[in-house]
PDB file of C-alpha atoms in Angstrom:
ATOM      1  CA  MET A  17       0.000   0.000   0.000  1.00 50.00           C
ATOM      2  CA  THR A  18       2.420   2.636  -1.208  1.00 54.00           C
ATOM      3  CA  ASP A  19      -0.147   4.761  -3.077  1.00 61.00           C
ATOM      4  CA  SER A  20       0.307   8.272  -1.685  1.00 64.00           C
ATOM      5  CA  ARG A  21      -3.469   8.718  -1.382  1.00 63.00           C
ATOM      6  CA  TYR A  22      -3.514   5.995   1.256  1.00 57.00           C
ATOM      7  CA  LEU A  23      -0.599   7.483   3.182  1.00 58.00           C
ATOM      8  CA  LYS A  24      -2.071  10.999   3.508  1.00 70.00           C
ATOM      9  CA  ARG A  25      -3.818  10.353   6.776  1.00 74.00           C
ATOM     10  CA  THR A  26      -5.189  12.743   9.362  1.00 90.00           C
ATOM     11  CA  ILE A  27      -4.404  11.432  12.837  1.00 95.00           C
ATOM     12  CA  VAL A  28      -4.965  13.619  15.894  1.00 97.00           C
ATOM     13  CA  LYS A  29      -3.421  12.846  19.270  1.00 97.00           C
ATOM     14  CA  GLU A  30      -5.467  13.478  22.387  1.00 97.00           C
ATOM     15  CA  GLU A  31      -4.991  12.855  26.091  1.00 97.00           C
ATOM     16  CA  ILE A  32      -7.495  12.450  28.886  1.00 97.00           C
ATOM     17  CA  ASP A  33      -7.136  12.532  32.652  1.00 97.00           C
ATOM     18  CA  SER A  34      -8.721   9.379  34.070  1.00 98.00           C
ATOM     19  CA  LYS A  35     -10.008   9.529  37.616  1.00 98.00           C
ATOM     20  CA  TYR A  36     -10.634   5.772  37.496  1.00 98.00           C
ATOM     21  CA  LEU A  37      -7.069   4.863  36.516  1.00 97.00           C
ATOM     22  CA  GLY A  38      -5.465   7.792  38.330  1.00 97.00           C
ATOM     23  CA  GLU A  39      -3.375   8.742  35.319  1.00 97.00           C
ATOM     24  CA  LYS A  40      -3.441  10.202  31.832  1.00 97.00           C
ATOM     25  CA  ARG A  41      -4.428   8.052  28.860  1.00 97.00           C
ATOM     26  CA  SER A  42      -3.424   8.824  25.274  1.00 98.00           C
ATOM     27  CA  LEU A  43      -5.729   8.471  22.269  1.00 98.00           C
ATOM     28  CA  ARG A  44      -5.112   8.517  18.522  1.00 98.00           C
ATOM     29  CA  ILE A  45      -8.007   9.701  16.383  1.00 98.00           C
ATOM     30  CA  TYR A  46      -8.119   8.906  12.667  1.00 98.00           C
ATOM     31  CA  LEU A  47     -10.273  11.306  10.638  1.00 97.00           C
ATOM     32  CA  PRO A  48     -11.362  10.052   7.204  1.00 96.00           C
ATOM     33  CA  PRO A  49     -10.775  11.723   3.812  1.00 94.00           C
ATOM     34  CA  GLY A  50     -13.248  14.562   3.348  1.00 93.00           C
ATOM     35  CA  TYR A  51     -13.859  14.803   7.089  1.00 95.00           C
ATOM     36  CA  ASN A  52     -16.538  17.374   7.871  1.00 95.00           C
ATOM     37  CA  GLU A  53     -17.655  18.291  11.377  1.00 95.00           C
ATOM     38  CA  ILE A  54     -21.266  18.817  10.290  1.00 97.00           C
ATOM     39  CA  LEU A  55     -21.559  15.166   9.239  1.00 97.00           C
ATOM     40  CA  SER A  56     -21.672  12.116  11.520  1.00 97.00           C
ATOM     41  CA  TYR A  57     -19.543   8.995  11.314  1.00 98.00           C
ATOM     42  CA  PRO A  58     -19.485   5.403  12.552  1.00 98.00           C
ATOM     43  CA  VAL A  59     -16.610   4.852  14.948  1.00 98.00           C
ATOM     44  CA  VAL A  60     -14.170   2.014  15.612  1.00 98.00           C
ATOM     45  CA  TYR A  61     -12.616   1.928  19.094  1.00 98.00           C
ATOM     46  CA  CYS A  62      -9.331  -0.035  19.160  1.00 98.00           C
ATOM     47  CA  GLN A  63      -7.581  -1.453  22.202  1.00 98.00           C
ATOM     48  CA  ASP A  64      -3.776  -1.394  21.895  1.00 98.00           C
ATOM     49  CA  GLY A  65      -4.332   1.767  19.893  1.00 97.00           C
ATOM     50  CA  GLU A  66      -0.691   2.479  19.147  1.00 97.00           C
ATOM     51  CA  GLU A  67      -0.199  -1.019  17.715  1.00 98.00           C
ATOM     52  CA  PHE A  68      -3.353  -0.870  15.597  1.00 98.00           C
ATOM     53  CA  PHE A  69      -1.954   2.253  13.936  1.00 97.00           C
ATOM     54  CA  ASN A  70       1.739   1.315  13.779  1.00 97.00           C
ATOM     55  CA  TYR A  71       1.621  -2.431  13.134  1.00 98.00           C
ATOM     56  CA  GLY A  72      -1.952  -2.986  11.959  1.00 98.00           C
ATOM     57  CA  ARG A  73      -1.749   0.035   9.617  1.00 96.00           C
ATOM     58  CA  ILE A  74      -5.431   0.584  10.274  1.00 97.00           C
ATOM     59  CA  ALA A  75      -5.432   4.211   9.069  1.00 96.00           C
ATOM     60  CA  THR A  76      -3.866   3.245   5.750  1.00 95.00           C
ATOM     61  CA  HIS A  77      -6.350   0.379   5.375  1.00 96.00           C
ATOM     62  CA  ALA A  78      -9.200   2.785   6.159  1.00 97.00           C
ATOM     63  CA  ASN A  79      -8.080   5.288   3.522  1.00 95.00           C
ATOM     64  CA  ARG A  80      -7.933   2.554   0.886  1.00 95.00           C
ATOM     65  CA  LEU A  81     -11.342   1.143   1.805  1.00 97.00           C
ATOM     66  CA  ILE A  82     -12.937   4.595   1.710  1.00 96.00           C
ATOM     67  CA  LEU A  83     -11.173   5.878  -1.422  1.00 94.00           C
ATOM     68  CA  ASP A  84     -11.143   2.699  -3.534  1.00 93.00           C
ATOM     69  CA  GLU A  85     -13.870   0.404  -2.239  1.00 92.00           C
ATOM     70  CA  GLY A  86     -16.589   2.967  -1.612  1.00 91.00           C
ATOM     71  CA  LEU A  87     -16.841   2.333   2.103  1.00 95.00           C
ATOM     72  CA  ASP A  88     -18.646   5.144   3.897  1.00 96.00           C
ATOM     73  CA  PRO A  89     -16.159   7.239   5.903  1.00 97.00           C
ATOM     74  CA  PHE A  90     -15.636   6.337   9.553  1.00 98.00           C
ATOM     75  CA  ILE A  91     -13.565   7.523  12.498  1.00 98.00           C
ATOM     76  CA  ILE A  92     -11.055   5.371  14.393  1.00 98.00           C
ATOM     77  CA  VAL A  93     -10.140   5.879  18.046  1.00 98.00           C
ATOM     78  CA  GLY A  94      -7.014   4.065  19.217  1.00 98.00           C
ATOM     79  CA  VAL A  95      -6.743   3.814  23.007  1.00 98.00           C
ATOM     80  CA  GLU A  96      -3.113   3.395  24.023  1.00 97.00           C
ATOM     81  CA  VAL A  97      -2.027   1.105  26.853  1.00 97.00           C
ATOM     82  CA  ASP A  98       1.037   0.753  29.060  1.00 94.00           C
ATOM     83  CA  THR A  99       2.209  -2.785  28.229  1.00 94.00           C
ATOM     84  CA  SER A 100       3.459  -3.282  31.804  1.00 95.00           C
ATOM     85  CA  VAL A 101      -0.146  -3.201  33.096  1.00 96.00           C
ATOM     86  CA  ARG A 102      -1.905  -4.455  29.958  1.00 97.00           C
ATOM     87  CA  THR A 103      -2.900  -7.835  31.421  1.00 97.00           C
ATOM     88  CA  GLU A 104      -4.127  -6.146  34.601  1.00 97.00           C
ATOM     89  CA  GLU A 105      -6.424  -3.921  32.524  1.00 98.00           C
ATOM     90  CA  TYR A 106      -7.518  -6.273  29.744  1.00 98.00           C
ATOM     91  CA  ALA A 107      -7.935  -9.626  31.529  1.00 97.00           C
ATOM     92  CA  PRO A 108     -11.045 -10.209  33.678  1.00 97.00           C
ATOM     93  CA  PHE A 109      -8.807 -11.444  36.498  1.00 97.00           C
ATOM     94  CA  GLY A 110      -6.680  -8.265  36.362  1.00 97.00           C
ATOM     95  CA  ASN A 111      -6.640  -5.796  39.244  1.00 97.00           C
ATOM     96  CA  ARG A 112      -7.272  -2.809  36.925  1.00 98.00           C
ATOM     97  CA  PHE A 113      -9.968  -4.504  34.808  1.00 98.00           C
ATOM     98  CA  ASP A 114     -13.008  -2.777  36.331  1.00 98.00           C
ATOM     99  CA  ALA A 115     -11.237   0.584  36.485  1.00 98.00           C
ATOM    100  CA  TYR A 116     -10.273   0.330  32.824  1.00 98.00           C
ATOM    101  CA  ILE A 117     -13.821  -0.507  31.750  1.00 98.00           C
ATOM    102  CA  SER A 118     -15.069   2.496  33.733  1.00 98.00           C
ATOM    103  CA  CYS A 119     -12.423   4.700  32.142  1.00 98.00           C
ATOM    104  CA  PHE A 120     -13.314   3.440  28.668  1.00 98.00           C
ATOM    105  CA  THR A 121     -17.088   3.739  28.967  1.00 98.00           C
ATOM    106  CA  GLU A 122     -17.440   6.736  31.304  1.00 98.00           C
ATOM    107  CA  GLU A 123     -14.466   8.887  30.323  1.00 98.00           C
ATOM    108  CA  ILE A 124     -13.065   8.013  26.894  1.00 98.00           C
ATOM    109  CA  ILE A 125     -16.355   7.631  25.021  1.00 98.00           C
ATOM    110  CA  PRO A 126     -17.904  10.856  26.413  1.00 98.00           C
ATOM    111  CA  TYR A 127     -14.673  12.706  25.661  1.00 98.00           C
ATOM    112  CA  VAL A 128     -14.587  11.512  22.058  1.00 98.00           C
ATOM    113  CA  GLU A 129     -18.292  12.237  21.589  1.00 98.00           C
ATOM    114  CA  SER A 130     -17.857  15.765  22.942  1.00 97.00           C
ATOM    115  CA  LYS A 131     -15.137  16.602  20.394  1.00 97.00           C
ATOM    116  CA  TYR A 132     -15.891  14.528  17.283  1.00 98.00           C
ATOM    117  CA  PRO A 133     -19.098  13.857  15.296  1.00 98.00           C
ATOM    118  CA  VAL A 134     -19.239  10.126  15.958  1.00 98.00           C
ATOM    119  CA  ARG A 135     -22.545   8.304  15.952  1.00 97.00           C
ATOM    120  CA  ARG A 136     -23.909   7.242  19.301  1.00 96.00           C
ATOM    121  CA  ASP A 137     -26.013   4.186  18.505  1.00 96.00           C
ATOM    122  CA  ALA A 138     -24.695   0.834  19.702  1.00 96.00           C
ATOM    123  CA  ASP A 139     -24.722  -0.544  16.168  1.00 96.00           C
ATOM    124  CA  GLU A 140     -22.635   2.408  14.914  1.00 97.00           C
ATOM    125  CA  ARG A 141     -19.835   1.770  17.421  1.00 98.00           C
ATOM    126  CA  ILE A 142     -17.385  -1.083  16.887  1.00 98.00           C
ATOM    127  CA  LEU A 143     -14.889  -2.444  19.396  1.00 98.00           C
ATOM    128  CA  ALA A 144     -11.675  -3.996  18.071  1.00 98.00           C
ATOM    129  CA  GLY A 145      -8.797  -5.767  19.756  1.00 98.00           C
ATOM    130  CA  ASP A 146      -6.036  -8.324  19.319  1.00 98.00           C
ATOM    131  CA  SER A 147      -5.363 -11.102  21.838  1.00 98.00           C
ATOM    132  CA  LEU A 148      -6.284  -9.679  25.275  1.00 98.00           C
ATOM    133  CA  GLY A 149      -7.554  -6.601  23.429  1.00 98.00           C
ATOM    134  CA  GLY A 150     -10.183  -8.873  21.913  1.00 98.00           C
ATOM    135  CA  THR A 151     -10.947 -10.174  25.389  1.00 98.00           C
ATOM    136  CA  ILE A 152     -11.568  -6.757  26.944  1.00 98.00           C
ATOM    137  CA  SER A 153     -13.594  -5.707  23.883  1.00 98.00           C
ATOM    138  CA  LEU A 154     -15.938  -8.655  24.393  1.00 98.00           C
ATOM    139  CA  HIS A 155     -16.285  -7.928  28.114  1.00 98.00           C
ATOM    140  CA  ILE A 156     -17.047  -4.241  27.516  1.00 98.00           C
ATOM    141  CA  ALA A 157     -19.750  -5.181  25.007  1.00 98.00           C
ATOM    142  CA  MET A 158     -21.293  -7.742  27.376  1.00 98.00           C
ATOM    143  CA  LYS A 159     -21.291  -5.255  30.271  1.00 97.00           C
ATOM    144  CA  LYS A 160     -22.530  -2.294  28.204  1.00 97.00           C
ATOM    145  CA  PRO A 161     -25.013  -3.497  25.552  1.00 97.00           C
ATOM    146  CA  GLU A 162     -26.474  -0.001  25.401  1.00 97.00           C
ATOM    147  CA  LEU A 163     -23.095   1.195  24.080  1.00 98.00           C
ATOM    148  CA  PHE A 164     -21.776  -1.653  21.937  1.00 98.00           C
ATOM    149  CA  SER A 165     -23.078  -4.547  19.872  1.00 98.00           C
ATOM    150  CA  LYS A 166     -20.183  -5.223  17.456  1.00 98.00           C
ATOM    151  CA  VAL A 167     -16.762  -6.680  18.246  1.00 98.00           C
ATOM    152  CA  ILE A 168     -13.724  -7.453  16.070  1.00 98.00           C
ATOM    153  CA  SER A 169     -11.582 -10.069  17.798  1.00 98.00           C
ATOM    154  CA  LEU A 170      -8.173 -10.872  16.325  1.00 98.00           C
ATOM    155  CA  SER A 171      -6.974 -14.056  18.068  1.00 98.00           C
ATOM    156  CA  GLY A 172      -8.885 -13.275  21.242  1.00 98.00           C
ATOM    157  CA  ALA A 173      -7.275 -14.489  24.487  1.00 98.00           C
ATOM    158  CA  PHE A 174     -10.445 -16.112  25.799  1.00 98.00           C
ATOM    159  CA  TYR A 175      -9.071 -17.743  28.935  1.00 97.00           C
ATOM    160  CA  GLU A 176     -11.084 -19.785  31.434  1.00 97.00           C
ATOM    161  CA  LYS A 177     -12.376 -16.738  33.361  1.00 97.00           C
ATOM    162  CA  THR A 178     -13.732 -15.167  30.169  1.00 98.00           C
ATOM    163  CA  GLN A 179     -15.436 -18.399  29.152  1.00 98.00           C
ATOM    164  CA  GLN A 180     -16.942 -18.655  32.630  1.00 98.00           C
ATOM    165  CA  LEU A 181     -18.362 -15.125  32.394  1.00 98.00           C
ATOM    166  CA  VAL A 182     -19.777 -15.793  28.923  1.00 98.00           C
ATOM    167  CA  ALA A 183     -21.394 -19.011  30.217  1.00 98.00           C
ATOM    168  CA  GLU A 184     -23.093 -17.046  33.004  1.00 98.00           C
ATOM    169  CA  GLU A 185     -24.910 -14.891  30.439  1.00 97.00           C
ATOM    170  CA  SER A 186     -28.336 -16.058  29.276  1.00 96.00           C
ATOM    171  CA  ASP A 187     -28.971 -13.820  26.259  1.00 97.00           C
ATOM    172  CA  LEU A 188     -26.265 -12.386  24.034  1.00 98.00           C
ATOM    173  CA  SER A 189     -28.451 -12.058  20.950  1.00 98.00           C
ATOM    174  CA  PHE A 190     -27.593  -8.334  20.753  1.00 98.00           C
ATOM    175  CA  LEU A 191     -23.948  -9.189  20.042  1.00 98.00           C
ATOM    176  CA  SER A 192     -22.274  -9.592  16.670  1.00 98.00           C
ATOM    177  CA  LEU A 193     -18.633 -10.685  16.490  1.00 98.00           C
ATOM    178  CA  TYR A 194     -16.010 -11.059  13.791  1.00 98.00           C
ATOM    179  CA  MET A 195     -13.567 -13.640  15.154  1.00 98.00           C
ATOM    180  CA  ILE A 196     -10.385 -14.852  13.501  1.00 98.00           C
ATOM    181  CA  VAL A 197      -7.574 -17.017  14.856  1.00 98.00           C
ATOM    182  CA  GLY A 198      -4.402 -18.415  13.299  1.00 98.00           C
ATOM    183  CA  LEU A 199      -3.980 -22.166  13.028  1.00 98.00           C
ATOM    184  CA  GLN A 200      -0.379 -21.840  14.217  1.00 98.00           C
ATOM    185  CA  GLU A 201      -1.534 -20.342  17.520  1.00 97.00           C
ATOM    186  CA  ASP A 202      -2.073 -23.739  19.127  1.00 97.00           C
ATOM    187  CA  ASN A 203       0.903 -23.492  21.505  1.00 95.00           C
ATOM    188  CA  TYR A 204       1.425 -19.811  22.272  1.00 94.00           C
ATOM    189  CA  THR A 205       3.125 -18.583  25.445  1.00 95.00           C
ATOM    190  CA  THR A 206       1.879 -15.384  27.102  1.00 92.00           C
ATOM    191  CA  ASP A 207       2.753 -13.726  30.399  1.00 89.00           C
ATOM    192  CA  THR A 208       0.229 -15.972  32.169  1.00 89.00           C
ATOM    193  CA  GLY A 209       0.977 -19.336  30.575  1.00 92.00           C
ATOM    194  CA  THR A 210       0.994 -21.353  27.357  1.00 96.00           C
ATOM    195  CA  TYR A 211      -2.336 -21.699  25.560  1.00 96.00           C
ATOM    196  CA  ASN A 212      -4.002 -23.252  22.527  1.00 97.00           C
ATOM    197  CA  PHE A 213      -5.645 -20.151  21.088  1.00 98.00           C
ATOM    198  CA  VAL A 214      -7.436 -22.168  18.419  1.00 98.00           C
ATOM    199  CA  GLU A 215      -9.253 -24.236  21.049  1.00 98.00           C
ATOM    200  CA  LEU A 216      -9.918 -21.141  23.193  1.00 98.00           C
ATOM    201  CA  ASN A 217     -11.577 -19.411  20.242  1.00 98.00           C
ATOM    202  CA  ARG A 218     -13.564 -22.463  19.153  1.00 98.00           C
ATOM    203  CA  ALA A 219     -14.915 -22.973  22.668  1.00 98.00           C
ATOM    204  CA  THR A 220     -15.788 -19.300  23.125  1.00 98.00           C
ATOM    205  CA  LYS A 221     -17.498 -19.187  19.724  1.00 98.00           C
ATOM    206  CA  SER A 222     -19.711 -22.099  20.781  1.00 98.00           C
ATOM    207  CA  LEU A 223     -20.560 -20.466  24.115  1.00 98.00           C
ATOM    208  CA  LEU A 224     -21.462 -17.202  22.389  1.00 98.00           C
ATOM    209  CA  GLU A 225     -23.582 -18.867  19.712  1.00 98.00           C
ATOM    210  CA  GLU A 226     -25.455 -20.912  22.328  1.00 98.00           C
ATOM    211  CA  ARG A 227     -26.501 -17.576  23.842  1.00 98.00           C
ATOM    212  CA  GLY A 228     -27.684 -16.111  20.561  1.00 98.00           C
ATOM    213  CA  ALA A 229     -24.669 -14.067  19.426  1.00 98.00           C
ATOM    214  CA  GLN A 230     -24.107 -13.723  15.680  1.00 98.00           C
ATOM    215  CA  ILE A 231     -20.596 -14.884  14.781  1.00 98.00           C
ATOM    216  CA  ARG A 232     -18.464 -14.598  11.671  1.00 98.00           C
ATOM    217  CA  TYR A 233     -15.706 -17.055  12.541  1.00 98.00           C
ATOM    218  CA  LEU A 234     -12.509 -17.777  10.602  1.00 98.00           C
ATOM    219  CA  GLU A 235      -9.460 -19.966  11.111  1.00 98.00           C
ATOM    220  CA  LYS A 236      -6.542 -19.367   8.781  1.00 98.00           C
ATOM    221  CA  ASP A 237      -2.842 -20.110   8.559  1.00 98.00           C
ATOM    222  CA  GLY A 238      -1.281 -17.523  10.819  1.00 97.00           C
ATOM    223  CA  LYS A 239       0.704 -16.849  13.968  1.00 97.00           C
ATOM    224  CA  HIS A 240      -0.037 -14.681  17.009  1.00 97.00           C
ATOM    225  CA  LEU A 241       1.527 -11.653  15.335  1.00 97.00           C
ATOM    226  CA  TRP A 242       0.581  -8.369  13.696  1.00 98.00           C
ATOM    227  CA  GLY A 243       1.942  -9.736  10.433  1.00 97.00           C
ATOM    228  CA  PHE A 244      -1.136 -12.007  10.440  1.00 98.00           C
ATOM    229  CA  TRP A 245      -3.683  -9.571  11.872  1.00 98.00           C
ATOM    230  CA  GLN A 246      -2.698  -6.645   9.656  1.00 98.00           C
ATOM    231  CA  ASN A 247      -3.763  -8.526   6.540  1.00 97.00           C
ATOM    232  CA  GLU A 248      -7.080  -9.551   8.112  1.00 97.00           C
ATOM    233  CA  LEU A 249      -8.119  -6.076   9.274  1.00 98.00           C
ATOM    234  CA  PRO A 250      -9.689  -4.899   5.978  1.00 98.00           C
ATOM    235  CA  ASP A 251     -12.130  -7.839   5.834  1.00 98.00           C
ATOM    236  CA  ALA A 252     -12.993  -7.336   9.491  1.00 98.00           C
ATOM    237  CA  LEU A 253     -13.765  -3.649   8.914  1.00 98.00           C
ATOM    238  CA  LEU A 254     -15.761  -4.413   5.768  1.00 97.00           C
ATOM    239  CA  HIS A 255     -17.819  -6.976   7.663  1.00 97.00           C
ATOM    240  CA  PHE A 256     -19.302  -4.313   9.927  1.00 97.00           C
ATOM    241  CA  LEU A 257     -19.006  -1.135   7.863  1.00 97.00           C
ATOM    242  CA  LYS A 258     -19.928  -2.049   4.288  1.00 89.00           C
TER     243      LYS A 258
END
C-alpha cells in the first residue's frame, strides 16, 4: 500500500485525565478523507491503539477502503495502553480490569463524543482488539449493551475466566462478532501461561452462539503476530461497515 493517497492520513493525538485509573491516557483519532464536522460517522474503538496504527496500519487500510472500495467514511479511536499493566487492565482477572472498563465507557467515550461527530447508537460503534484486546472488547460489550453490539476479535485471548463469564450470560443475541484465529496459535506462550488459542476461540465461539450471538468465525494459517492480523483487518472492517 504505497499509493500516496492511502498514506495521507489525518491522525490527531489526544490525552485524557482518568479519575478511574489515576493517570493520563493517550488516544489517537483517525479522521477520514473529506472529514466534515457537520456530518456524523461510525466509529471504531481499538484497544492497543498504538499497535493498531503502527503495526496494523489501520489508518492506511481505512483510507484505501474509503477511497477505492466505496466504504462510507468512519472515524477510528485508538486507546493506548502501558504494556506493563496491559494484562491487569484487559484480563477479567486483572486488578485494573473494572477501572479500565469504567475509564473506557465513562471517560473516553464521552470525551470523544464531545469533540468529534461520531454516531452514538450501539450498532454504529465497533470495538476492536487483538489477543487480550479482543478479550476486553468482548467484556465491555457484554457489560454495556447499550453502548456496543459489534466486536472485532483478532486471536482473542479467551481464557477460562472469560469463558466462565460468557457461560453465566443467558442472552447475548444483541452481540455480533467477527472472530479470527491463526492455526499456528495452538501453543502460544503469554505472560500468564501457554495456551491453545485455536481451542480457546472455538470454545468461546460455541458459548457465544449458544446464547444467541451472531458470529463470523474464521481460522486461517497464521501466527499470534501483527503480520497475520494486519492482513485480516480490511475484511474485518468491511464486515461491519460495508
